[in-house]
């Protein structure tokens, strides 16, 4: 299969056409690029799993054309309705009791469905044109870093999908926050751009450790191929001579130490967590492609958006059942 790249506004019509004829398309959202298809057609959803090499046990997020679709696919309680009013369209996914119209393949046979309404203008044009919900996981092969540009999508899925709609870089650069809503309680299944602090204003946030986890948030997720060591706050690391080490810097390690690194990527020169989140995956990809022996990442502050960044770094550092850093594997389901 030849993978073609198209750009908005001309490419929007073709993207809608592909969706309408049961094809897959990669397209931008404000978080990361998604691999989208008709959410109500099980055969199309099967193609999504196939293109990504994704296990069928890992359910898909359903993107809605507008909030009016919420009641058609899920059963929102009053708290879910309040969250939708506050954060939609935007980078929040809610896991809610499902309705029967949602294919079992989408929910992996569970009695819940994950729903989100994206704020990306190009995504909105496409889904409005299509007029139906779009199932869209991140447009990477299973277990790999999510794409934040059309070029990243090509690197992941070239030859496996017919069309990529190039809408530029994704603003947030991290996947949406996923919350499970039960009664007046929320559990964060995946940290993301909508922070725990923001969510706490709406309901009781239960610690995510106990109980349900998003099936796809396995410890080894978001992994570069090169081994990654995450430093403790304020920890320094001097590469042993003869090894090619890359640094994913937050505050930096000082000119003298950094000179010993083969490659240095800065998440944000001004110390801005939003900028750091938006740069994270592209920087990890560049380091992963630089032919290094290992990558060393500095910690970022754990509050607000920093919680989501640290979560991704810990997962990226965990491989082959062995965390490269220390501590327990994060959020193993
Ligand atoms: O920002 C995002 O959320 C992006 C864009 C494209 O929307 N999508 C995304 O999808 O990150 P994906 O499939 O890569 O990650 C969705 C996560 C998976 O870990 C999956 O297991 C979990 O959501 N999930 C989906 N449905 C679920 C459900 N019913 N219950 C619990 N977790 C669910
Ligand atoms: Mg993903």
Coordinates of C-alpha atoms and ligand atoms in Angstrom, one line a residue:
X1 CA 0.0 0.0 0.0
X2 CA 1.3 3.5 -0.8
X3 CA 0.9 6.0 1.9
X4 CA 0.0 9.5 0.7
X5 CA 0.4 12.7 2.6
X6 CA -2.2 15.5 2.1
X7 CA -2.6 18.9 3.7
X8 CA -5.6 21.0 4.7
X9 CA -7.7 22.6 3.5
X10 CA -7.7 20.6 0.2
X11 CA -6.9 17.3 1.9
X12 CA -9.8 17.5 4.3
X13 CA -12.4 16.3 1.7
X14 CA -10.2 13.4 0.6
X15 CA -9.8 12.4 4.3
X16 CA -13.6 12.4 4.8
X17 CA -14.0 10.4 1.6
X18 CA -11.6 7.7 2.9
X19 CA -13.4 7.5 6.2
X20 CA -16.7 7.2 4.4
X21 CA -15.5 4.3 2.3
X22 CA -14.2 2.4 5.3
X23 CA -10.5 3.3 5.0
X24 CA -8.1 4.4 7.7
X25 CA -6.6 7.9 7.9
X26 CA -3.9 9.4 10.2
X27 CA -4.9 12.8 11.3
X28 CA -3.9 15.5 13.9
X29 CA -5.5 16.1 17.2
X30 CA -4.3 18.7 19.8
X31 CA -2.6 15.9 21.8
X32 CA -0.9 13.5 19.3
X33 CA -1.7 12.2 15.8
X34 CA -4.5 9.6 15.7
X35 CA -5.1 6.6 13.4
X36 CA -8.8 7.0 12.7
X37 CA -11.6 5.0 11.2
X38 CA -15.3 4.6 11.4
X39 CA -15.9 3.7 15.1
X40 CA -19.3 2.1 14.4
X41 CA -17.9 -0.4 11.8
X42 CA -16.2 -3.4 13.4
X43 CA -14.4 -4.3 10.1
X44 CA -12.8 -0.8 10.0
X45 CA -11.8 -1.1 13.7
X46 CA -10.2 -4.4 12.9
X47 CA -8.0 -2.7 10.4
X48 CA -6.8 -0.2 13.0
X49 CA -5.6 -3.0 15.3
X50 CA -3.9 -4.7 12.3
X51 CA -2.1 -1.5 11.1
X52 CA -0.8 -0.9 14.6
X53 CA 0.0 -4.5 15.5
X54 CA -2.1 -3.8 18.5
X55 CA -3.5 -6.6 20.7
X56 CA -7.3 -6.9 20.6
X57 CA -7.4 -6.7 24.4
X58 CA -6.5 -3.0 24.2
X59 CA -9.6 -0.9 23.6
X60 CA -9.9 2.2 21.4
X61 CA -10.9 5.8 22.2
X62 CA -14.0 7.0 20.4
X63 CA -13.8 10.6 19.2
X64 CA -17.2 12.4 19.0
X65 CA -18.3 14.9 16.3
X66 CA -19.8 17.0 19.1
X67 CA -21.0 16.6 22.7
X68 CA -24.5 15.7 21.5
X69 CA -23.0 12.2 20.6
X70 CA -22.1 11.5 24.2
X71 CA -25.5 10.2 25.2
X72 CA -25.7 8.1 22.1
X73 CA -22.6 6.0 22.8
X74 CA -22.2 6.3 26.6
X75 CA -24.2 6.8 29.8
X76 CA -22.8 9.9 31.4
X77 CA -23.7 10.6 35.0
X78 CA -23.9 14.2 36.3
X79 CA -20.2 14.4 37.1
X80 CA -19.3 13.3 33.5
X81 CA -21.7 15.9 32.1
X82 CA -20.0 18.6 34.2
X83 CA -16.5 17.4 33.1
X84 CA -17.6 17.5 29.5
X85 CA -18.9 21.0 29.9
X86 CA -15.7 22.1 31.5
X87 CA -13.0 20.4 29.3
X88 CA -14.6 19.6 26.0
X89 CA -13.6 20.0 23.3
X90 CA -10.1 19.3 24.6
X91 CA -7.6 16.8 25.8
X92 CA -9.8 14.8 28.3
X93 CA -11.0 11.3 27.6
X94 CA -13.7 9.8 29.9
X95 CA -14.3 6.1 30.5
X96 CA -18.0 5.7 31.0
X97 CA -20.6 2.9 30.8
X98 CA -21.2 2.1 27.2
X99 CA -24.3 1.8 25.0
X100 CA -25.0 -1.2 22.8
X101 CA -24.2 0.6 19.5
X102 CA -20.5 0.6 20.3
X103 CA -18.8 -2.4 18.7
X104 CA -17.2 -4.9 21.1
X105 CA -14.0 -4.6 19.2
X106 CA -13.8 -0.9 20.2
X107 CA -14.3 -1.6 23.9
X108 CA -12.3 -4.9 23.9
X109 CA -15.5 -6.5 25.2
X110 CA -15.6 -4.3 28.3
X111 CA -18.8 -2.7 29.6
X112 CA -17.2 0.8 29.3
X113 CA -16.2 3.0 26.4
X114 CA -13.6 5.8 26.3
X115 CA -14.9 8.9 24.7
X116 CA -13.3 12.3 23.8
X117 CA -14.2 15.4 21.7
X118 CA -11.0 16.8 20.1
X119 CA -10.5 20.6 19.9
X120 CA -8.2 20.5 16.9
X121 CA -9.7 22.6 14.1
X122 CA -8.6 20.2 11.3
X123 CA -9.8 17.2 13.2
X124 CA -13.1 19.0 13.8
X125 CA -13.5 19.7 10.1
X126 CA -12.9 16.1 9.2
X127 CA -15.2 14.6 11.8
X128 CA -18.0 17.2 11.1
X129 CA -17.7 16.3 7.4
X130 CA -17.8 12.6 8.2
X131 CA -20.7 13.1 10.7
X132 CA -20.0 10.0 12.7
X133 CA -17.7 9.0 15.6
X134 CA -14.1 8.1 14.8
X135 CA -12.2 5.5 16.7
X136 CA -8.6 6.7 16.9
X137 CA -5.7 5.4 18.9
X138 CA -2.3 7.2 18.6
X139 CA -0.9 6.6 15.1
X140 CA 2.2 4.6 16.1
X141 CA 2.9 0.9 16.1
X142 CA 2.0 -0.7 19.4
X143 CA 4.3 0.1 22.3
X144 CA 6.1 2.9 20.5
X145 CA 6.3 6.6 21.0
X146 CA 3.2 8.5 19.9
X147 CA 3.6 10.7 16.8
X148 CA 3.4 14.5 17.2
X149 CA 4.0 15.3 13.5
X150 CA 2.9 13.8 10.1
X151 CA 6.6 12.7 9.5
X152 CA 6.5 10.7 12.8
X153 CA 3.4 9.0 11.5
X154 CA 5.1 8.2 8.3
X155 CA 8.0 6.7 10.2
X156 CA 5.6 4.5 12.1
X157 CA 3.0 3.4 9.6
X158 CA 4.3 4.0 6.0
X159 CA 2.9 1.4 3.7
X160 CA 0.3 0.3 6.3
X161 CA -2.3 3.1 5.8
X162 CA -3.4 4.9 2.7
X163 CA -3.5 8.5 3.9
X164 CA -1.9 11.0 6.4
X165 CA -3.5 14.4 6.8
X166 CA -0.7 16.8 7.8
X167 CA -1.9 19.4 10.2
X168 CA 1.5 20.4 11.6
X169 CA 2.8 19.7 15.1
X170 CA 0.4 18.8 17.9
X171 CA 0.0 21.6 20.5
X172 CA 0.1 19.5 23.7
X173 CA 2.4 16.7 22.4
X174 CA 1.2 14.2 25.1
X175 CA -1.8 11.9 24.9
X176 CA -5.1 13.0 26.5
X177 CA -5.8 12.6 30.2
X178 CA -8.0 9.6 30.8
X179 CA -10.4 9.5 33.7
X180 CA -12.7 6.8 34.8
X181 CA -15.9 8.4 36.2
X182 CA -17.8 6.4 38.8
X183 CA -20.5 8.2 40.8
X184 CA -18.8 11.3 42.3
X185 CA -15.4 9.8 42.1
X186 CA -12.7 10.1 39.4
X187 CA -9.7 7.8 38.8
X188 CA -6.9 9.0 36.6
X189 CA -6.1 6.1 34.3
X190 CA -3.5 8.1 32.3
X191 CA -2.0 11.5 33.3
X192 CA -2.1 14.1 30.5
X193 CA -2.7 17.8 29.6
X194 CA -5.7 18.1 31.9
X195 CA -4.0 17.9 35.3
X196 CA -5.0 16.2 38.5
X197 CA -5.2 19.6 40.2
X198 CA -7.7 20.8 37.6
X199 CA -9.8 17.6 38.0
X200 CA -9.9 17.8 41.7
X201 CA -12.1 20.9 41.5
X202 CA -14.9 18.6 40.0
X203 CA -14.8 15.5 42.1
X204 CA -13.0 13.2 44.5
X205 CA -9.8 12.1 42.7
X206 CA -9.0 8.5 43.8
X207 CA -5.3 7.5 43.6
X208 CA -4.9 5.7 40.3
X209 CA -2.7 2.9 41.8
X210 CA -5.5 0.8 43.2
X211 CA -8.0 -0.9 40.9
X212 CA -8.6 -0.3 37.2
X213 CA -5.9 0.9 34.8
X214 CA -6.2 1.7 31.1
X215 CA -5.4 -1.7 29.5
X216 CA -2.9 0.0 27.2
X217 CA -0.9 1.8 29.8
X218 CA 1.6 -0.9 30.3
X219 CA 4.9 -0.3 31.9
X220 CA 6.9 -0.7 28.7
X221 CA 4.9 1.8 26.7
X222 CA 6.2 4.8 24.8
X223 CA 9.6 3.2 24.6
X224 CA 12.5 4.4 22.4
X225 CA 14.7 1.5 21.2
X226 CA 17.7 3.0 23.0
X227 CA 17.9 2.3 26.7
X228 CA 16.8 5.3 28.8
X229 CA 17.9 6.2 32.3
X230 CA 15.8 8.7 34.2
X231 CA 17.8 10.7 36.8
X232 CA 16.5 11.6 40.2
X233 CA 15.8 15.3 40.8
X234 CA 19.2 17.2 41.1
X235 CA 21.1 14.0 40.2
X236 CA 23.9 14.4 37.8
X237 CA 25.4 11.8 35.4
X238 CA 28.7 11.8 33.7
X239 CA 28.9 9.4 30.7
X240 CA 31.7 6.9 30.8
X241 CA 34.3 7.6 28.1
X242 CA 33.9 5.5 25.0
X243 CA 30.1 5.4 25.3
X244 CA 27.8 7.5 23.1
X245 CA 25.3 9.0 25.5
X246 CA 22.4 11.4 24.8
X247 CA 20.9 13.8 27.3
X248 CA 17.3 14.8 27.4
X249 CA 17.7 17.9 29.5
X250 CA 15.4 19.9 31.7
X251 CA 17.6 22.3 33.7
X252 CA 20.8 21.0 32.1
X253 CA 23.9 19.6 33.7
X254 CA 26.3 22.5 33.1
X255 CA 28.5 23.0 30.0
X256 CA 31.4 20.9 31.3
X257 CA 29.3 17.8 31.9
X258 CA 27.2 18.3 28.8
X259 CA 30.3 18.4 26.6
X260 CA 30.8 14.7 27.5
X261 CA 27.4 13.8 25.9
X262 CA 27.2 12.9 22.2
X263 CA 23.9 14.7 21.8
X264 CA 21.8 17.0 24.0
X265 CA 18.1 17.8 23.6
X266 CA 16.5 20.5 25.7
X267 CA 12.8 20.1 26.7
X268 CA 12.3 23.8 27.3
X269 CA 15.0 26.5 27.6
X270 CA 12.7 28.7 29.6
X271 CA 11.6 25.9 32.0
X272 CA 8.0 25.8 30.7
X273 CA 6.3 22.5 31.3
X274 CA 3.9 23.0 28.4
X275 CA 6.7 23.5 26.0
X276 CA 8.5 20.5 27.5
X277 CA 5.4 18.3 27.0
X278 CA 5.1 19.5 23.4
X279 CA 8.7 18.7 22.7
X280 CA 9.0 15.4 24.6
X281 CA 8.2 12.8 21.9
X282 CA 10.0 14.6 19.1
X283 CA 13.1 15.0 21.2
X284 CA 13.0 11.3 22.3
X285 CA 12.7 10.3 18.6
X286 CA 15.7 12.4 17.6
X287 CA 17.8 10.9 20.3
X288 CA 16.6 7.4 19.5
X289 CA 17.7 7.9 15.9
X290 CA 21.1 9.3 16.8
X291 CA 22.8 5.9 17.1
X292 CA 23.5 6.3 20.8
X293 CA 24.4 3.6 23.4
X294 CA 22.0 5.1 26.0
X295 CA 19.8 8.1 26.7
X296 CA 19.8 9.9 30.1
X297 CA 16.8 12.1 31.0
X298 CA 16.6 14.6 33.7
X299 CA 13.5 14.7 35.9
X300 CA 11.0 17.5 35.6
X301 CA 8.9 18.8 38.6
X302 CA 6.1 16.3 39.4
X303 CA 3.3 18.8 39.7
X304 CA 0.7 19.8 37.1
X305 CA 1.7 18.7 33.6
X306 CA 5.0 17.5 35.0
X307 CA 3.1 14.4 36.4
X308 CA 2.2 13.4 32.8
X309 CA 5.8 14.0 31.6
X310 CA 7.3 12.0 34.4
X311 CA 4.8 9.2 33.8
X312 CA 5.9 8.9 30.2
X313 CA 9.6 9.1 31.0
X314 CA 9.3 6.3 33.6
X315 CA 7.4 4.1 31.1
X316 CA 10.0 4.9 28.4
X317 CA 12.8 3.8 30.8
X318 CA 11.2 0.5 31.6
X319 CA 12.0 -2.4 29.3
X320 CA 12.4 -6.2 29.3
X321 CA 10.9 -6.3 32.8
X322 CA 13.8 -4.2 34.1
X323 CA 13.5 -0.6 35.0
X324 CA 16.6 1.2 33.8
X325 CA 16.1 3.6 36.6
X326 CA 14.9 2.4 40.0
X327 CA 11.6 1.7 41.7
X328 CA 8.5 -0.1 40.7
X329 CA 7.2 -0.3 37.2
X330 CA 4.6 2.4 36.8
X331 CA 0.9 1.5 36.7
X332 CA 1.1 -2.1 35.6
X333 CA -2.5 -3.2 35.0
Ligands
LIG1 O1 -4.7 11.9 23.0 C1 -5.2 10.8 22.9 O2 -5.9 10.2 23.7 C2 -4.9 10.1 21.5 C3 -5.6 10.9 20.4 C4 -5.3 10.3 19.1 O3 -6.9 11.0 20.7 N1 -5.3 8.7 21.5 C5 -4.7 7.8 22.3 O4 -5.2 6.5 22.1 O5 -3.7 8.0 23.0 P1 -4.4 5.2 22.5 O6 -5.3 4.1 22.0 O7 -3.1 5.2 22.1 O8 -4.6 5.2 24.1 C6 -5.8 5.0 24.6 C7 -5.7 4.4 26.0 C8 -5.2 3.0 25.9 O9 -4.3 2.8 26.9 C9 -6.5 2.1 26.2 O10 -6.2 0.9 26.8 C10 -7.3 3.1 27.0 O11 -7.1 4.3 26.5 N2 -8.7 2.8 26.9 C11 -9.5 2.8 25.9 N3 -10.8 2.4 26.2 C12 -10.8 2.1 27.5 C13 -11.7 1.7 28.4 N4 -13.0 1.4 28.1 N5 -11.4 1.5 29.7 C14 -10.1 1.8 30.1 N6 -9.1 2.2 29.3 C15 -9.5 2.4 28.0
LIG2 MG1 -1.1 5.0 22.1

